[in-house]
mmCIF file of C-alpha atoms and ligand atoms in Angstrom:
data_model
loop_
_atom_site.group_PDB
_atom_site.id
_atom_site.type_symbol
_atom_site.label_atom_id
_atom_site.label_comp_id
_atom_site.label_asym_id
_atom_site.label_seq_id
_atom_site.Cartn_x
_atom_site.Cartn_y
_atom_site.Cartn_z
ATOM 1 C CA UNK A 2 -62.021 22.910 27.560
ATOM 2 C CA UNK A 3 -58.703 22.498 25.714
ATOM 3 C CA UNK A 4 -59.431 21.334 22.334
ATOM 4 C CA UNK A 5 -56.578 18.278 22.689
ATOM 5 C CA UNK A 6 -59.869 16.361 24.499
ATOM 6 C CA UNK A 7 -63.203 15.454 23.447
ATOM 7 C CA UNK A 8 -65.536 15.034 26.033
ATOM 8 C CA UNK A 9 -67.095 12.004 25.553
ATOM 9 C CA UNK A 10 -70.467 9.773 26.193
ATOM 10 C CA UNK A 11 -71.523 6.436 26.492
ATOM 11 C CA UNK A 12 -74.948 5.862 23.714
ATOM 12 C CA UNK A 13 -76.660 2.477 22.912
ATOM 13 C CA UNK A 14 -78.221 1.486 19.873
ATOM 14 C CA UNK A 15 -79.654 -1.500 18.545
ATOM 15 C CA UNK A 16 -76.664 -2.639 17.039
ATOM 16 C CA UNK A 17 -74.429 -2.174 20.633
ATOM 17 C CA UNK A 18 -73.140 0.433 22.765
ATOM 18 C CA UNK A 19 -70.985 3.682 21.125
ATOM 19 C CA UNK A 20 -68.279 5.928 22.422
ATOM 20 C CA UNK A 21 -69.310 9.305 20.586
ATOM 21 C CA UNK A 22 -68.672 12.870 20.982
ATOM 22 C CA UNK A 23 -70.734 14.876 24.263
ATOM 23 C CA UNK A 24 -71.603 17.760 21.481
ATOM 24 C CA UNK A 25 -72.262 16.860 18.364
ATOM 25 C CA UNK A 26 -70.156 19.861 16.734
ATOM 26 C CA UNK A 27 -66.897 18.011 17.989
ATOM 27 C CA UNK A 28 -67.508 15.125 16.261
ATOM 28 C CA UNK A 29 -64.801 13.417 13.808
ATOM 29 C CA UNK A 30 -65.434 13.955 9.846
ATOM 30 C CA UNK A 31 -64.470 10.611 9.583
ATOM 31 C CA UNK A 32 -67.771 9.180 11.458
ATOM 32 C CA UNK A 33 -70.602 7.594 9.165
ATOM 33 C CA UNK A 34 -73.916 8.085 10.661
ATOM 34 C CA UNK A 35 -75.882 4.599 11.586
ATOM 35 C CA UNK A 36 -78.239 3.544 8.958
ATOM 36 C CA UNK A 37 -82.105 2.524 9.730
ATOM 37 C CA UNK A 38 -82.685 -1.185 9.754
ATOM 38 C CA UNK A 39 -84.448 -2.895 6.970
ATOM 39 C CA UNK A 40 -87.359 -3.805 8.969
ATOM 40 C CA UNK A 41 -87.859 -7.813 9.258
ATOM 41 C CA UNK A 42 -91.536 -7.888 7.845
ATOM 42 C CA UNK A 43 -90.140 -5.934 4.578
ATOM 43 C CA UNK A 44 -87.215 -8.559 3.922
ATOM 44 C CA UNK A 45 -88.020 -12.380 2.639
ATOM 45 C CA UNK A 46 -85.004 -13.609 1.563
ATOM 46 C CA UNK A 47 -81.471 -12.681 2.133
ATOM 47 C CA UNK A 48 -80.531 -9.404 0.045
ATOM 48 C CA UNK A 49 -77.265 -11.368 -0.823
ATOM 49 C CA UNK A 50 -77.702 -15.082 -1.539
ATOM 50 C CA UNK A 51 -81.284 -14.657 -1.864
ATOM 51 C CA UNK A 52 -82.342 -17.632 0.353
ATOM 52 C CA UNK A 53 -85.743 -17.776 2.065
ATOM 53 C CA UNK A 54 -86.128 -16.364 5.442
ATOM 54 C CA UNK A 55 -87.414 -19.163 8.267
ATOM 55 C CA UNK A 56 -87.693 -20.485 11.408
ATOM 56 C CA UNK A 57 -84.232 -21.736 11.302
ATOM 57 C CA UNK A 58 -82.768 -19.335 9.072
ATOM 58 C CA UNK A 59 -82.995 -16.241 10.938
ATOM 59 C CA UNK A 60 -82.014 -12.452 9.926
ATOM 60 C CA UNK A 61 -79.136 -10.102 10.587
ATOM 61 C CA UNK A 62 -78.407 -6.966 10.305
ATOM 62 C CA UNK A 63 -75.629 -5.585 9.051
ATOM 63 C CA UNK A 64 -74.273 -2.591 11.151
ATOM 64 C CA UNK A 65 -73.248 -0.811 8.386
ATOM 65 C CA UNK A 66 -76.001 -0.866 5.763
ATOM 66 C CA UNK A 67 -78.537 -1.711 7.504
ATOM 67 C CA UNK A 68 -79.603 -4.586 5.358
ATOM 68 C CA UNK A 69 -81.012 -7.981 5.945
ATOM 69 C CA UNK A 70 -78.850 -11.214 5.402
ATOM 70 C CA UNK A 71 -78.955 -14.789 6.156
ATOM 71 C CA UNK A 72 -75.960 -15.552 8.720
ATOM 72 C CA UNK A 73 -73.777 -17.158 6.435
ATOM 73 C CA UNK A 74 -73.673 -13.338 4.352
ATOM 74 C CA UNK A 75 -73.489 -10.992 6.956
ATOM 75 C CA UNK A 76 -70.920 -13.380 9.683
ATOM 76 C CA UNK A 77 -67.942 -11.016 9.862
ATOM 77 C CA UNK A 78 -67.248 -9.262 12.868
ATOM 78 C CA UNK A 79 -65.328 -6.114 12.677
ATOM 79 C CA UNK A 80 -64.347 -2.688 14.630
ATOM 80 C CA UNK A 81 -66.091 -0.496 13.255
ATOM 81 C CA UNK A 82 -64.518 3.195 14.447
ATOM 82 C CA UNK A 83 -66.010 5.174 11.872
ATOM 83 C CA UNK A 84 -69.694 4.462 13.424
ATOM 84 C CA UNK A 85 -67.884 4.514 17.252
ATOM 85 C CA UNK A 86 -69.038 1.209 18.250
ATOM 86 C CA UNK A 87 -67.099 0.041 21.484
ATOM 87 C CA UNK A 88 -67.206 -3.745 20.578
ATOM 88 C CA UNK A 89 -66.781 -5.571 16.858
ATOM 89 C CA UNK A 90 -69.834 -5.728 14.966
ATOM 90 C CA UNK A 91 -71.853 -7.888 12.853
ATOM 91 C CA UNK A 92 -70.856 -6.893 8.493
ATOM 92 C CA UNK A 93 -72.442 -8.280 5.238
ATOM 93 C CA UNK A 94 -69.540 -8.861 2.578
ATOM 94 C CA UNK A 95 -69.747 -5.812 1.085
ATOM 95 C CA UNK A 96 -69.311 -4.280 3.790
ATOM 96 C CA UNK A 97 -66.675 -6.147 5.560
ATOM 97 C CA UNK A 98 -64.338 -5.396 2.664
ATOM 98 C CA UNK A 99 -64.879 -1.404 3.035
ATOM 99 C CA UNK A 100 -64.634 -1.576 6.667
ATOM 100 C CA UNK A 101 -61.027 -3.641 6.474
ATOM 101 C CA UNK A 102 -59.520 -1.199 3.768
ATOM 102 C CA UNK A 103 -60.978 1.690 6.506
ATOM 103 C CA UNK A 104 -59.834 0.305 9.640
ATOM 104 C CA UNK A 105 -55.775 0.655 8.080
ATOM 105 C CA UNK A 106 -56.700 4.542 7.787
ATOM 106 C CA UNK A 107 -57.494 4.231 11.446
ATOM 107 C CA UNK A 108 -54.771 2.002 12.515
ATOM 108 C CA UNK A 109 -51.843 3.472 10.167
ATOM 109 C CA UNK A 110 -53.171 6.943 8.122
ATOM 110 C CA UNK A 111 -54.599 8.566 11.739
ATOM 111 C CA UNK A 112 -51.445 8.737 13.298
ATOM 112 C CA UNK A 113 -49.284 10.334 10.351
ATOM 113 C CA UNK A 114 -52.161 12.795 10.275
ATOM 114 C CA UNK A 115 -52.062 13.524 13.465
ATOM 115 C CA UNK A 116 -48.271 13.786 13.951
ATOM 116 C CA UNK A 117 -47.750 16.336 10.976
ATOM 117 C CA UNK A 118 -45.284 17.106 7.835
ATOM 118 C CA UNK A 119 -43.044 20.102 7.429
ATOM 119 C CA UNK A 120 -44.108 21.654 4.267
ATOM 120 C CA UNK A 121 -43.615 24.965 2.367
ATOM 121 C CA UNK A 122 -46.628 26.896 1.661
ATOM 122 C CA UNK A 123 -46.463 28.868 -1.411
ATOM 123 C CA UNK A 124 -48.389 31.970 -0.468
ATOM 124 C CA UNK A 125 -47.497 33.217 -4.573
ATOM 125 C CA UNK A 126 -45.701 32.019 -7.316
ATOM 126 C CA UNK A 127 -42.744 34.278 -6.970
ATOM 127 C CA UNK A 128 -41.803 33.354 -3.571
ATOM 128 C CA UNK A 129 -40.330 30.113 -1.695
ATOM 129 C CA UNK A 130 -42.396 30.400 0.999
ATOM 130 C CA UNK A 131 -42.337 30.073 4.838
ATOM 131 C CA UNK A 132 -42.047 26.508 6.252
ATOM 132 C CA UNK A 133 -44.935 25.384 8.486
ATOM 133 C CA UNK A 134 -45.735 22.180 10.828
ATOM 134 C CA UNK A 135 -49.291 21.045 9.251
ATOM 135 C CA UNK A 136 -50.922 18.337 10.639
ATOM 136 C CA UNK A 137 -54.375 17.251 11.887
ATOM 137 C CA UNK A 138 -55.814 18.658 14.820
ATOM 138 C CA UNK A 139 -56.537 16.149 17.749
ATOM 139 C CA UNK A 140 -59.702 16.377 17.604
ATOM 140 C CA UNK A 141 -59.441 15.265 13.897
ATOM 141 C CA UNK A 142 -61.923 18.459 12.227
ATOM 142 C CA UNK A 143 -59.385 20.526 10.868
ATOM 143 C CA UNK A 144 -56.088 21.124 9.443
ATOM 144 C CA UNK A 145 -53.673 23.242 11.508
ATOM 145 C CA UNK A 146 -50.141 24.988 10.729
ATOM 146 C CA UNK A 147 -47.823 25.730 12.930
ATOM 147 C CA UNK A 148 -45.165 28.484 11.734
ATOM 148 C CA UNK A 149 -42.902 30.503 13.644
ATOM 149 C CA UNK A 150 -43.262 33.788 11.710
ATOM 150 C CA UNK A 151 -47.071 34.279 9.981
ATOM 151 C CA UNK A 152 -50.113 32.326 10.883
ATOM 152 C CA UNK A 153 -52.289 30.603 8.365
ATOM 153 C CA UNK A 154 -56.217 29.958 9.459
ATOM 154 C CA UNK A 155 -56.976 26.107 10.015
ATOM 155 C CA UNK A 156 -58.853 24.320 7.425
ATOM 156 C CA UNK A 157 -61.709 22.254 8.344
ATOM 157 C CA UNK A 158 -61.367 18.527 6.855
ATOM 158 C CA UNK A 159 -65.255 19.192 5.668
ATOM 159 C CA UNK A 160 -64.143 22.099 3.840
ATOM 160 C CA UNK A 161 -61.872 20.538 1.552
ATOM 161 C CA UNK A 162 -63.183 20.149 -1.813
ATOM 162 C CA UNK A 163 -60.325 18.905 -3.759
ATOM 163 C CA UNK A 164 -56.515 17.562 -3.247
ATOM 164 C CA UNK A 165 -54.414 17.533 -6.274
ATOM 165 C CA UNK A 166 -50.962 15.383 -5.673
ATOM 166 C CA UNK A 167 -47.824 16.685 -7.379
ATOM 167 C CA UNK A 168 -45.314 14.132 -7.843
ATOM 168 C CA UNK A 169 -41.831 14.260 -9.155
ATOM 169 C CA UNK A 170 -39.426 11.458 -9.736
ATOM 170 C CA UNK A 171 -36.524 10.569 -7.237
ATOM 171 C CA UNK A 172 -33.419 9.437 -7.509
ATOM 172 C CA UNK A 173 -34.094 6.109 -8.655
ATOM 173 C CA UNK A 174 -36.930 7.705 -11.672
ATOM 174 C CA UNK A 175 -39.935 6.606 -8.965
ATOM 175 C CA UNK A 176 -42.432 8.906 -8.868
ATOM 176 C CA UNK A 177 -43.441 10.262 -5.473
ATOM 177 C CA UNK A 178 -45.492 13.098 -4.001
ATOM 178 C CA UNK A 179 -43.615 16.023 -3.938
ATOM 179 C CA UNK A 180 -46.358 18.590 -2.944
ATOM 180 C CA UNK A 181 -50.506 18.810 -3.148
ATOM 181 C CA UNK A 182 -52.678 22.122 -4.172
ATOM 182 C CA UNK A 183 -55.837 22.190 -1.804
ATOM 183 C CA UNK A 184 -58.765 23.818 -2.849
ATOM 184 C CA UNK A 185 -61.285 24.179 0.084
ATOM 185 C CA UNK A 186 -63.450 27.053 1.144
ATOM 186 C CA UNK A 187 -62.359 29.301 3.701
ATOM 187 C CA UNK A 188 -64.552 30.973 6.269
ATOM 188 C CA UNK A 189 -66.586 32.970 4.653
ATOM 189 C CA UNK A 190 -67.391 30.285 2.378
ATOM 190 C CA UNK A 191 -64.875 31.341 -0.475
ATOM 191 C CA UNK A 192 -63.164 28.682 -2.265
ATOM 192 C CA UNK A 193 -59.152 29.300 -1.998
ATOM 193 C CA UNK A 194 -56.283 26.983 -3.157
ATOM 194 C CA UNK A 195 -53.391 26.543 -0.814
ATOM 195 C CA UNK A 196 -49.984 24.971 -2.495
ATOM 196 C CA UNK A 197 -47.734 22.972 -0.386
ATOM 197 C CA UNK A 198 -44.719 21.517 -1.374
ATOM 198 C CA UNK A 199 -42.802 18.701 0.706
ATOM 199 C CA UNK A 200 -39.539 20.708 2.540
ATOM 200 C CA UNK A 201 -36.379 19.151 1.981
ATOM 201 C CA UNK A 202 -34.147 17.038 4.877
ATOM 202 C CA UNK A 203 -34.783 14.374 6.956
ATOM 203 C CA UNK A 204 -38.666 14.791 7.759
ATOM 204 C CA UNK A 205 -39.203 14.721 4.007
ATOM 205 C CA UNK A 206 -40.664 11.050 3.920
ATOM 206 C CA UNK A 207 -42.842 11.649 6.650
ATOM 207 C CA UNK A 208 -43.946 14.973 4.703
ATOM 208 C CA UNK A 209 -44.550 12.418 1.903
ATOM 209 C CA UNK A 210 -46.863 10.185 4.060
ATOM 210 C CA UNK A 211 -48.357 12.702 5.214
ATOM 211 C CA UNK A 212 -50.155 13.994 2.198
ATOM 212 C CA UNK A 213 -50.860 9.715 1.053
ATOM 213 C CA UNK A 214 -52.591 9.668 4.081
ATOM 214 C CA UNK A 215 -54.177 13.612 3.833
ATOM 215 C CA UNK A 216 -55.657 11.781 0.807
ATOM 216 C CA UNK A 217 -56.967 8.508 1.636
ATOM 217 C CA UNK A 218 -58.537 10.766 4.519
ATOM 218 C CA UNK A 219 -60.584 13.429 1.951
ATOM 219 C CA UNK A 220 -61.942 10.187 -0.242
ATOM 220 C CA UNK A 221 -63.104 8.483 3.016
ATOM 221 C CA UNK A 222 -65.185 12.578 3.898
ATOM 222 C CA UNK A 223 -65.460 13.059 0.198
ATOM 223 C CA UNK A 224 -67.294 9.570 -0.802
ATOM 224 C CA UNK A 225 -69.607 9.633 2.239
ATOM 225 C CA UNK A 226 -70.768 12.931 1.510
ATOM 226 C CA UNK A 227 -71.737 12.532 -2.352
ATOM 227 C CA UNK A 228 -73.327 9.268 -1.318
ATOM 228 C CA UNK A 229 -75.561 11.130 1.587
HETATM 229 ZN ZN1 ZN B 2 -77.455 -15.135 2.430
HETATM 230 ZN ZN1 ZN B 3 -73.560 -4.082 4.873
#
């Protein structure tokens, strides 16, 4: 199998059907896990507005937490790609707000990813460095570069354990990202630091977006792993 497709399979779950990965090693890093329900006889009262729970004011779940709400807290219905459900689902408030600000990296942040920037990889101080193609693989786990003289290993998204943005100002005394440093660890579990710095010419905005999005992607792996 090619890795530019995912194989994938239909699942159901109590909180609707899900388009996931055949093998779970192919899965994105952007994926969240579902949570466990709040079971009905533990929850009263709503966990947001704190009303009563009773015959005519029933409970939802929210998809995403898991929680317990009265319908009038938890009545926004949302995609919700990073859990793979097929069909919008039910969100508490919270929730709904995270899931929105999410959904743009999906929409928008994905695609820049995807597509690549032309950067310059400073192997050492000294030198300027060989110009690569990086971008996100299609199967969104790692980091690939595509050079025509030297190779550098891909870099798996769960890998990364830091992005530091370098920004200069342009013409007009804006500051904007100019290059990142990437500490991850490499293979052998060894933590390296690769430099990149945007390449001059006509692809440089789109080297630009590319490291915006590059970051709004490592907070999204980053924040759900220190909260797991
Ligand atoms: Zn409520
Ligand atoms: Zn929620």
């Amino acid at each position: 199998m090619s890795s530019n497709t995912v194989e994938k399979k239909l699942v159901k779950s109590n909180s609707g059907l899900r388009m996931v990965a055949k093998n779970d090693f192919e899965s994105s890093p952007f994926l969240l896990d579902e949570p466990p329900w709040v079971p009905d006889e533990k929850c009263e009262q709503c966990m947001q507005c704190g009303n009563k729970f009773e015959l005519f004011k029933r409970r939802h779940h929210c998809r995403r937490c898991g929680r317990c709400f009265c319908k009038d807290c938890c009545d926004e219905l949302l995609p919700l790609p990073r859990m793979c459900f097929v069909d919008p689902v039910r969100l508490c408030r919270y929730c709904a707000n995270i899931t929105r600000k999410e959904n743009d990296f999906f929409e928008t942040h994905l695609k820049v990813l995807l597509d690549g920037g032309i950067f310059i990889i400073q192997e050492s101080k000294e030198s300027k460095g060989p110009i690569y193609l990086c971008k996100l693989s299609p199967d969104q786990r790692t980091i690939i570069f595509e050079g025509q003289v030297s190779t550098i290993d891909p870099i798996l998204v769960q890998h990364i354990e830091s992005l530091q943005i370098l920004a200069c100002p342009d013409a007009l005394g804006n500051n904007v990202a100019s290059g990142l440093a990437m500490k991850y660890r490499d293979k052998l579990g060894d933590i390296q630091v690769l430099k990149m710095s945007v390449a001059a010419g006509p692809e440089k905005k789109q080297a630009q977006n590319w490291i915006l999005a590059l970051q709004k992607a490592f907070r999204m792996v980053y924040e759900s792993r220190v909260s797991s």
